[in-house]
Every structure is written in structure tokens, then in C-alpha cells.
Amino acid sequence: MIAHNNLTELGIDNNAERCAWIVYLLFIFFSSLIGDSIILISSTYYNSLKLNALVVSVMQHIAVCDLIASMSYTLPTMVSLIMEKWVFGTVLAYVQVYANVYSVQAGSIFQCVLIILKLALLHNPLRSSGWKKKRAHIVCIAVWLLCHIFPTLRLALDDDGLIFSYVSYNINFGSYNASQQIKLFVRIFSFVLFYTPALIALIASCMIIYHLLKAREVNKRCNKSPRWQGLVTILFVTIVFCTTSMSERIGMLVIDYSSLQTTDKSKRTFKRVSEFLYAMNFMCNFYIYSLTIPSFRHFLTSKLSEIISIFSVLINCKKLQSNNSTDQVNCKSPATQMHHIHTVQSSM
């Protein structure tokens, strides 16, 4: 069962604002769909990410997680904004809320794993050089399995069904009746999965910034150019993740969204904006890699030039075909005229 809260009281009543959010989510959806697919294909078959193999493995899992999140959150939210209601039915509502919570948790933990892995590579380069790519995939598989626990537990405890919220235009879990021990366990478990990775990523990003500053001083004294490619990439990814997710995490911790009233417009706006801004994580990695990884940027420019050349060849072929057809018509037109004259004379 899916319950709906009040559209007129909690929904977006300004058409311009609603259209702006629709365009924003549409851009995020296609950027994630195209960008993350390019990341997976290029890193798997073309080795376009010239970074440590362990780091690339985690980046691939993040791309898969972003695709799941984009399909389970961005697309349904965008359609719900357009239709102003949930149109996908009950079964897909359960699939959507499960995949959404699952992918958000996995994305947070993968960001944490990525930055911790980079710190380990910095502090123990000789020891970490013997680590195999298989280890990174094993850790990521363990993360995927771990993230099944909370949404499965939450669905099992669900009593009142799901709720379609006009605050976020998405499906949320309903209330549940359980003992105080179980509720406490759910809260602690959700806190660990939602908040701890973001805090660890924030602390680790500060450590990476400190490392970059120290490396800059050392390279100035030695007159060497530092190799900051992988560090800057991971730092940018972590900064975007922390800045876009902290507002939602703080809101979930401080504000009780389940009892929003019509007078709580500022809280409703904060909830909506924080969730929509968090969706930026689903597409930002593609643009960050394009700016900070030269090998990935070279891959994109080379493939883009190939596509442009193919289109130019097709256009030239189309022009040649049209010119040939015109010449054939012009060549046949005198014979057609003579045949017409003979036909007229014979009729006379």
C-alpha cells in the first residue's frame, strides 16, 4: 500500500520552480547515464584511467552505484514532478525505495573506501604495491552485501506501507511498530551506514590536503613537478560528496521530517533542496575525471574526433548521392523531352 501526503500543502505550487527542478534532474539523469557508462566501458576495455589498479577498481564500483542511484532516484523523482503523483505502481515503489536506500549507502561507503585506499597507497607505497586488483573487488563485493542489511530490515519492519512524499516527490518508508531495542538498533545501524562514511571521508580529505601542501613544499625545494593527478581527482570527488551530502545528513539528524506541517515551509524547502543537491553526486564523477585525469580526457577527445569524422563522412556521402541523383535527372530530361515530342507528333 502507498499513502500520499497532501499535494496542495506540501507540494511545489510554483510551476517555474517545478520546471527548473525537472530540467535539473533531467540533466543529472542523462549525465549519469552517459558519463558513468563511458567510465565503465573506457576503464574496462580501453584502460583510459591511468591510475593505480586498486583505485580504478573502486571507481568502477562507484560508477555502477551511481547508475543504480540515477535509475532508482533521479528518474522516478523527475517523472513524479512532471505527473505530480506516483505513476509506477506498488511493486516498482518497493523496488525503487529499496534500490535508492541501497545505492545511497553503497555510494557513501565506496567514497570512504576510495579515499582510505589512496591514503594507504600514500603512506605505504612499497607494501601496497604488492596488493592485487582482486583485493579491491573483494572489498567492494563485501560492501555491496553489507548494504543489503538496512533496506531489508526496514522493509521487514514496515507496517503502514510506503509513503509518497510531496516534499521530495519520492517514495519513503512508512512508520513501523517495534520494540524500543529494535528501534534503537535500527537507528544506530542507520547512523553508522549513513553518517560514519561521510565523516571518515571528510577527515581523510583534510589529511590529503595536508599531504598536498607538504608535497608542494618538498617539490619547491627539489625543483620537481609533483604527480598530483590521482590525489586531486579523489580530493575533488570527496569534496563534492561531502558538500552535497552533509546538508541531507544534518537534516536527517536534526529535523523530524515525518511530522512536517504546512507552516514548516523552510524545513520542507531544506529537505527538498538537500535531496535534489545530493543527486549531483550521481553525475559529477564523469566531469571531475574529465578535468583531472589527462588519459581519460585524451580518450574522450579521441573518440569524439572519431565520431565527428564519421558524421562528416556520412554527410559528404549524402551530398554526393544527392548530386548524383540531380545529375541523373538532368541527363534524362532531354531524352524525356524528345520522347514527349514524338508521342505528340504521332498522335496528330
CSV table of C-alpha atoms in Angstrom, one decimal:
chain,number,residue,atom,x,y,z
A,1,MET,CA,0.0,0.0,0.0
A,2,ILE,CA,1.2,3.5,-0.9
A,3,ALA,CA,-0.1,6.5,1.0
A,4,HIS,CA,0.2,10.1,-0.3
A,5,ASN,CA,0.5,13.2,1.8
A,6,ASN,CA,-1.1,16.4,0.8
A,7,LEU,CA,-0.1,17.9,-2.6
A,8,THR,CA,-1.6,21.3,-2.0
A,9,GLU,CA,0.0,21.8,1.4
A,10,LEU,CA,3.4,20.1,0.8
A,11,GLY,CA,4.0,20.1,-2.9
A,12,ILE,CA,5.5,22.7,-5.2
A,13,ASP,CA,2.8,25.2,-6.2
A,14,ASN,CA,5.1,27.3,-8.4
A,15,ASN,CA,5.3,26.0,-12.0
A,16,ALA,CA,8.5,27.8,-12.7
A,17,GLU,CA,10.2,26.2,-9.7
A,18,ARG,CA,8.9,22.8,-10.6
A,19,CYS,CA,10.1,23.1,-14.3
A,20,ALA,CA,13.5,24.2,-13.0
A,21,TRP,CA,13.8,21.1,-10.8
A,22,ILE,CA,12.6,18.9,-13.7
A,23,VAL,CA,15.3,20.3,-16.1
A,24,TYR,CA,17.9,19.9,-13.3
A,25,LEU,CA,17.1,16.3,-12.7
A,26,LEU,CA,16.9,15.6,-16.4
A,27,PHE,CA,20.4,16.9,-16.9
A,28,ILE,CA,21.6,14.8,-13.9
A,29,PHE,CA,19.9,11.7,-15.3
A,30,PHE,CA,21.4,11.9,-18.8
A,31,SER,CA,24.8,13.0,-17.5
A,32,SER,CA,24.9,10.0,-15.1
A,33,LEU,CA,23.6,7.5,-17.7
A,34,ILE,CA,26.1,8.6,-20.4
A,35,GLY,CA,29.0,9.6,-18.2
A,36,ASP,CA,29.1,6.6,-15.9
A,37,SER,CA,28.6,4.2,-18.9
A,38,ILE,CA,31.6,5.9,-20.5
A,39,ILE,CA,33.6,5.5,-17.3
A,40,LEU,CA,32.9,1.7,-17.1
A,41,ILE,CA,33.5,1.0,-20.8
A,42,SER,CA,36.6,3.1,-21.1
A,43,SER,CA,38.2,1.9,-17.9
A,44,THR,CA,37.4,-1.8,-18.7
A,45,TYR,CA,38.2,-2.1,-22.4
A,46,TYR,CA,40.4,0.9,-23.2
A,47,ASN,CA,42.3,1.4,-19.9
A,48,SER,CA,41.6,5.1,-20.0
A,49,LEU,CA,42.1,5.7,-16.3
A,50,LYS,CA,45.9,5.7,-15.9
A,51,LEU,CA,45.8,5.4,-12.1
A,52,ASN,CA,46.5,2.7,-9.6
A,53,ALA,CA,44.6,-0.5,-10.5
A,54,LEU,CA,43.1,-0.7,-7.0
A,55,VAL,CA,41.8,2.9,-7.2
A,56,VAL,CA,40.3,2.2,-10.7
A,57,SER,CA,38.5,-0.9,-9.4
A,58,VAL,CA,36.8,1.2,-6.7
A,59,MET,CA,36.0,3.9,-9.2
A,60,GLN,CA,34.2,1.3,-11.4
A,61,HIS,CA,32.1,0.2,-8.5
A,62,ILE,CA,31.2,3.8,-7.7
A,63,ALA,CA,30.1,4.3,-11.4
A,64,VAL,CA,27.8,1.2,-11.1
A,65,CYS,CA,26.4,2.6,-7.8
A,66,ASP,CA,25.8,6.0,-9.5
A,67,LEU,CA,23.9,4.3,-12.3
A,68,ILE,CA,21.7,2.4,-9.9
A,69,ALA,CA,21.0,5.6,-7.9
A,70,SER,CA,20.2,7.6,-11.0
A,71,MET,CA,17.8,5.0,-12.2
A,72,SER,CA,16.2,4.5,-8.8
A,73,TYR,CA,16.0,8.1,-7.6
A,74,THR,CA,16.5,10.7,-10.3
A,75,LEU,CA,14.3,9.1,-13.0
A,76,PRO,CA,11.3,8.4,-10.7
A,77,THR,CA,11.5,11.7,-9.0
A,78,MET,CA,11.6,13.6,-12.3
A,79,VAL,CA,8.6,11.7,-13.6
A,80,SER,CA,6.8,12.3,-10.3
A,81,LEU,CA,7.5,16.0,-10.6
A,82,ILE,CA,6.1,16.0,-14.2
A,83,MET,CA,2.9,14.0,-13.3
A,84,GLU,CA,2.6,15.3,-9.7
A,85,LYS,CA,2.0,11.8,-8.4
A,86,TRP,CA,3.5,8.3,-8.3
A,87,VAL,CA,2.7,6.5,-11.5
A,88,PHE,CA,4.9,3.4,-11.4
A,89,GLY,CA,2.7,1.2,-9.2
A,90,THR,CA,3.2,-0.6,-5.9
A,91,VAL,CA,5.7,-3.2,-6.9
A,92,LEU,CA,8.1,-0.7,-8.5
A,93,ALA,CA,7.6,1.5,-5.5
A,94,TYR,CA,9.1,-1.1,-3.3
A,95,VAL,CA,11.9,-1.8,-5.8
A,96,GLN,CA,12.6,2.0,-6.0
A,97,VAL,CA,12.8,2.6,-2.3
A,98,TYR,CA,15.0,-0.4,-1.7
A,99,ALA,CA,17.4,0.4,-4.6
A,100,ASN,CA,17.5,4.0,-3.6
A,101,VAL,CA,18.5,3.4,0.0
A,102,TYR,CA,20.8,0.6,-1.1
A,103,SER,CA,22.7,2.7,-3.6
A,104,VAL,CA,23.0,5.7,-1.3
A,105,GLN,CA,24.5,3.6,1.4
A,106,ALA,CA,26.9,1.8,-1.0
A,107,GLY,CA,27.9,5.1,-2.6
A,108,SER,CA,28.8,6.6,0.8
A,109,ILE,CA,30.9,3.6,1.8
A,110,PHE,CA,32.6,3.4,-1.6
A,111,GLN,CA,33.7,7.0,-1.3
A,112,CYS,CA,35.1,6.2,2.1
A,113,VAL,CA,36.9,3.1,0.8
A,114,LEU,CA,38.4,5.1,-2.1
A,115,ILE,CA,39.9,7.8,0.0
A,116,ILE,CA,41.2,5.4,2.6
A,117,LEU,CA,42.8,3.3,-0.1
A,118,LYS,CA,44.5,6.4,-1.5
A,119,LEU,CA,45.8,7.3,1.9
A,120,ALA,CA,47.1,3.8,2.3
A,121,LEU,CA,48.9,4.0,-1.0
A,122,LEU,CA,50.5,7.3,0.0
A,123,HIS,CA,51.8,6.2,3.4
A,124,ASN,CA,52.8,2.6,2.4
A,125,PRO,CA,53.7,2.7,-1.3
A,126,LEU,CA,56.1,-0.2,-1.1
A,127,ARG,CA,53.8,-2.5,0.8
A,128,SER,CA,50.7,-1.5,-1.1
A,129,SER,CA,52.5,-2.2,-4.5
A,130,GLY,CA,52.0,-5.9,-3.8
A,131,TRP,CA,48.3,-5.6,-3.4
A,132,LYS,CA,46.3,-7.2,-6.2
A,133,LYS,CA,43.3,-5.8,-8.0
A,134,LYS,CA,41.3,-8.8,-6.8
A,135,ARG,CA,41.5,-7.5,-3.2
A,136,ALA,CA,39.7,-4.2,-4.2
A,137,HIS,CA,36.9,-6.2,-5.9
A,138,ILE,CA,36.5,-8.5,-2.8
A,139,VAL,CA,36.2,-5.4,-0.5
A,140,CYS,CA,33.7,-3.8,-2.9
A,141,ILE,CA,31.6,-7.1,-3.1
A,142,ALA,CA,31.6,-7.1,0.7
A,143,VAL,CA,30.3,-3.5,0.7
A,144,TRP,CA,27.5,-4.5,-1.7
A,145,LEU,CA,26.5,-7.4,0.5
A,146,LEU,CA,26.6,-5.2,3.7
A,147,CYS,CA,24.3,-2.6,2.2
A,148,HIS,CA,21.5,-5.1,1.8
A,149,ILE,CA,21.0,-5.3,5.6
A,150,PHE,CA,19.4,-2.0,6.3
A,151,PRO,CA,16.8,-1.8,3.5
A,152,THR,CA,15.9,-5.4,4.0
A,153,LEU,CA,15.4,-4.8,7.7
A,154,ARG,CA,13.5,-1.7,7.1
A,155,LEU,CA,11.1,-3.4,4.7
A,156,ALA,CA,10.6,-6.3,7.1
A,157,LEU,CA,9.6,-3.9,9.9
A,158,ASP,CA,7.3,-1.9,7.7
A,159,ASP,CA,3.7,-1.9,8.9
A,160,ASP,CA,1.9,1.0,7.4
A,161,GLY,CA,3.2,0.6,3.8
A,162,LEU,CA,5.2,3.1,1.8
A,163,ILE,CA,4.6,6.9,1.6
A,164,PHE,CA,4.8,9.1,-1.4
A,165,SER,CA,6.1,12.4,-0.1
A,166,TYR,CA,5.3,15.6,-2.0
A,167,VAL,CA,8.2,17.2,-0.1
A,168,SER,CA,10.8,15.2,-2.0
A,169,TYR,CA,8.4,13.8,-4.7
A,170,ASN,CA,9.7,10.3,-4.0
A,171,ILE,CA,8.8,7.1,-2.1
A,172,ASN,CA,9.8,6.9,1.6
A,173,PHE,CA,9.5,4.2,4.2
A,174,GLY,CA,6.4,4.4,6.4
A,175,SER,CA,6.2,4.1,10.2
A,176,TYR,CA,6.7,0.8,11.9
A,177,ASN,CA,5.8,-0.7,15.3
A,178,ALA,CA,8.6,-2.5,17.1
A,179,SER,CA,10.2,-2.7,20.5
A,180,GLN,CA,12.5,0.0,21.8
A,181,GLN,CA,15.5,-2.3,21.4
A,182,ILE,CA,14.8,-2.9,17.7
A,183,LYS,CA,14.2,0.8,17.0
A,184,LEU,CA,17.4,1.7,18.8
A,185,PHE,CA,19.3,-0.9,16.8
A,186,VAL,CA,17.8,0.4,13.5
A,187,ARG,CA,18.8,4.0,14.4
A,188,ILE,CA,22.3,3.0,15.4
A,189,PHE,CA,22.8,0.9,12.3
A,190,SER,CA,21.5,3.6,10.0
A,191,PHE,CA,23.7,6.2,11.7
A,192,VAL,CA,26.8,4.0,11.2
A,193,LEU,CA,26.0,3.4,7.5
A,194,PHE,CA,24.8,6.9,6.6
A,195,TYR,CA,27.0,9.2,8.8
A,196,THR,CA,30.2,7.4,9.6
A,197,PRO,CA,31.5,7.1,5.9
A,198,ALA,CA,30.8,10.8,5.3
A,199,LEU,CA,32.7,11.8,8.5
A,200,ILE,CA,35.6,9.5,7.6
A,201,ALA,CA,35.8,10.9,4.1
A,202,LEU,CA,35.8,14.4,5.4
A,203,ILE,CA,38.7,13.7,7.8
A,204,ALA,CA,40.6,11.8,5.2
A,205,SER,CA,40.2,14.6,2.7
A,206,CYS,CA,41.7,17.0,5.2
A,207,MET,CA,44.7,14.6,5.5
A,208,ILE,CA,45.1,14.5,1.7
A,209,ILE,CA,45.0,18.3,1.6
A,210,TYR,CA,47.8,18.4,4.3
A,211,HIS,CA,49.8,15.9,2.2
A,212,LEU,CA,49.4,18.0,-0.9
A,213,LEU,CA,50.6,21.1,0.9
A,214,LYS,CA,53.7,19.2,2.3
A,215,ALA,CA,54.4,17.7,-1.2
A,216,ARG,CA,54.2,21.2,-2.7
A,217,GLU,CA,56.9,22.5,-0.2
A,218,VAL,CA,59.2,19.5,-0.9
A,219,ASN,CA,58.9,19.8,-4.6
A,220,LYS,CA,59.6,23.5,-4.5
A,221,ARG,CA,62.9,22.8,-2.6
A,222,CYS,CA,63.8,20.0,-5.0
A,223,ASN,CA,62.6,21.8,-8.2
A,224,LYS,CA,60.5,18.9,-9.2
A,225,SER,CA,57.0,18.8,-10.6
A,226,PRO,CA,54.7,16.8,-8.3
A,227,ARG,CA,52.4,14.0,-9.6
A,228,TRP,CA,49.1,15.1,-8.2
A,229,GLN,CA,46.8,13.6,-10.7
A,230,GLY,CA,45.2,10.8,-8.6
A,231,LEU,CA,45.2,12.9,-5.4
A,232,VAL,CA,43.5,15.8,-6.9
A,233,THR,CA,40.9,13.6,-8.6
A,234,ILE,CA,40.0,11.8,-5.3
A,235,LEU,CA,40.1,15.0,-3.4
A,236,PHE,CA,37.6,16.7,-5.8
A,237,VAL,CA,35.3,13.7,-5.7
A,238,THR,CA,35.4,13.6,-1.9
A,239,ILE,CA,34.8,17.4,-1.5
A,240,VAL,CA,31.7,17.2,-3.8
A,241,PHE,CA,30.4,14.2,-2.0
A,242,CYS,CA,30.8,15.8,1.4
A,243,THR,CA,29.4,19.2,0.5
A,244,THR,CA,26.3,17.7,-1.2
A,245,SER,CA,25.6,15.0,1.4
A,246,MET,CA,26.3,16.8,4.6
A,247,SER,CA,23.2,19.0,4.4
A,248,GLU,CA,21.0,16.0,3.9
A,249,ARG,CA,22.7,14.1,6.7
A,250,ILE,CA,22.4,17.0,9.1
A,251,GLY,CA,18.7,17.5,8.1
A,252,MET,CA,18.0,13.8,8.8
A,253,LEU,CA,19.7,14.1,12.2
A,254,VAL,CA,18.1,17.3,13.4
A,255,ILE,CA,14.7,17.7,11.6
A,256,ASP,CA,11.8,15.4,12.1
A,257,TYR,CA,10.5,15.2,8.6
A,258,SER,CA,7.7,12.8,9.4
A,259,SER,CA,5.7,15.5,11.2
A,260,LEU,CA,6.1,18.4,8.7
A,261,GLN,CA,3.2,20.8,8.8
A,262,THR,CA,2.0,23.4,6.4
A,263,THR,CA,3.7,26.1,8.3
A,264,ASP,CA,7.1,24.4,8.1
A,265,LYS,CA,7.9,25.8,4.7
A,266,SER,CA,11.6,26.4,5.5
A,267,LYS,CA,12.0,22.8,6.6
A,268,ARG,CA,10.2,21.4,3.5
A,269,THR,CA,12.4,23.6,1.3
A,270,PHE,CA,15.6,22.4,3.1
A,271,LYS,CA,14.5,18.8,2.8
A,272,ARG,CA,13.8,19.1,-1.0
A,273,VAL,CA,16.9,21.1,-1.8
A,274,SER,CA,19.2,18.9,0.2
A,275,GLU,CA,17.9,15.7,-1.5
A,276,PHE,CA,18.0,17.2,-5.0
A,277,LEU,CA,21.5,18.6,-4.5
A,278,TYR,CA,22.7,15.2,-3.2
A,279,ALA,CA,21.7,13.8,-6.7
A,280,MET,CA,24.6,15.8,-8.1
A,281,ASN,CA,26.9,13.0,-6.8
A,282,PHE,CA,25.4,10.7,-9.4
A,283,MET,CA,26.9,12.6,-12.4
A,284,CYS,CA,29.8,14.7,-11.0
A,285,ASN,CA,32.5,12.0,-11.3
A,286,PHE,CA,32.4,12.0,-15.1
A,287,TYR,CA,33.2,15.7,-15.2
A,288,ILE,CA,35.8,15.5,-12.4
A,289,TYR,CA,37.7,12.7,-14.3
A,290,SER,CA,37.5,14.7,-17.5
A,291,LEU,CA,39.1,17.7,-15.8
A,292,THR,CA,41.7,16.0,-13.6
A,293,ILE,CA,42.8,12.8,-15.5
A,294,PRO,CA,44.7,13.5,-18.7
A,295,SER,CA,44.4,9.9,-20.0
A,296,PHE,CA,40.6,9.9,-19.6
A,297,ARG,CA,40.4,13.4,-21.3
A,298,HIS,CA,42.6,12.1,-24.2
A,299,PHE,CA,40.3,9.1,-24.6
A,300,LEU,CA,37.2,11.4,-24.7
A,301,THR,CA,38.7,13.8,-27.2
A,302,SER,CA,40.0,11.0,-29.5
A,303,LYS,CA,36.6,9.2,-29.5
A,304,LEU,CA,34.8,12.5,-30.0
A,305,SER,CA,37.0,13.3,-33.0
A,306,GLU,CA,36.3,9.8,-34.4
A,307,ILE,CA,32.6,10.4,-34.1
A,308,ILE,CA,32.9,13.8,-35.8
A,309,SER,CA,34.8,12.3,-38.6
A,310,ILE,CA,32.3,9.6,-39.1
A,311,PHE,CA,29.4,12.1,-39.2
A,312,SER,CA,31.4,14.3,-41.7
A,313,VAL,CA,31.9,11.2,-44.0
A,314,LEU,CA,28.2,10.4,-43.8
A,315,ILE,CA,27.3,14.0,-44.6
A,316,ASN,CA,29.6,14.0,-47.6
A,317,CYS,CA,28.3,10.7,-48.8
A,318,LYS,CA,24.7,12.1,-48.6
A,319,LYS,CA,25.7,15.2,-50.5
A,320,LEU,CA,27.4,13.1,-53.2
A,321,GLN,CA,24.3,10.9,-53.5
A,322,SER,CA,22.0,14.0,-53.9
A,323,ASN,CA,24.4,15.4,-56.5
A,324,ASN,CA,24.4,12.2,-58.5
A,325,SER,CA,20.7,11.9,-58.4
A,326,THR,CA,20.4,15.5,-59.6
A,327,ASP,CA,22.8,14.8,-62.5
A,328,GLN,CA,20.9,11.8,-63.5
A,329,VAL,CA,17.7,13.7,-63.6
A,330,ASN,CA,19.3,16.4,-65.7
A,331,CYS,CA,20.8,13.9,-68.1
A,332,LYS,CA,17.5,12.1,-68.6
A,333,SER,CA,15.4,15.2,-69.0
A,334,PRO,CA,16.4,15.8,-72.7
A,335,ALA,CA,15.6,12.2,-73.7
A,336,THR,CA,12.3,12.5,-71.8
A,337,GLN,CA,11.5,15.7,-73.7
A,338,MET,CA,12.3,14.1,-77.1
A,339,HIS,CA,10.1,11.1,-76.3
A,340,HIS,CA,7.3,13.5,-75.4
A,341,ILE,CA,7.6,15.3,-78.7
A,342,HIS,CA,7.5,12.1,-80.7
A,343,THR,CA,4.4,11.0,-78.7
A,344,VAL,CA,2.6,14.3,-79.6
A,345,GLN,CA,3.5,14.1,-83.3
A,346,SER,CA,2.3,10.5,-83.6
A,347,SER,CA,-1.0,11.4,-82.0
A,348,MET,CA,-1.5,14.2,-84.5
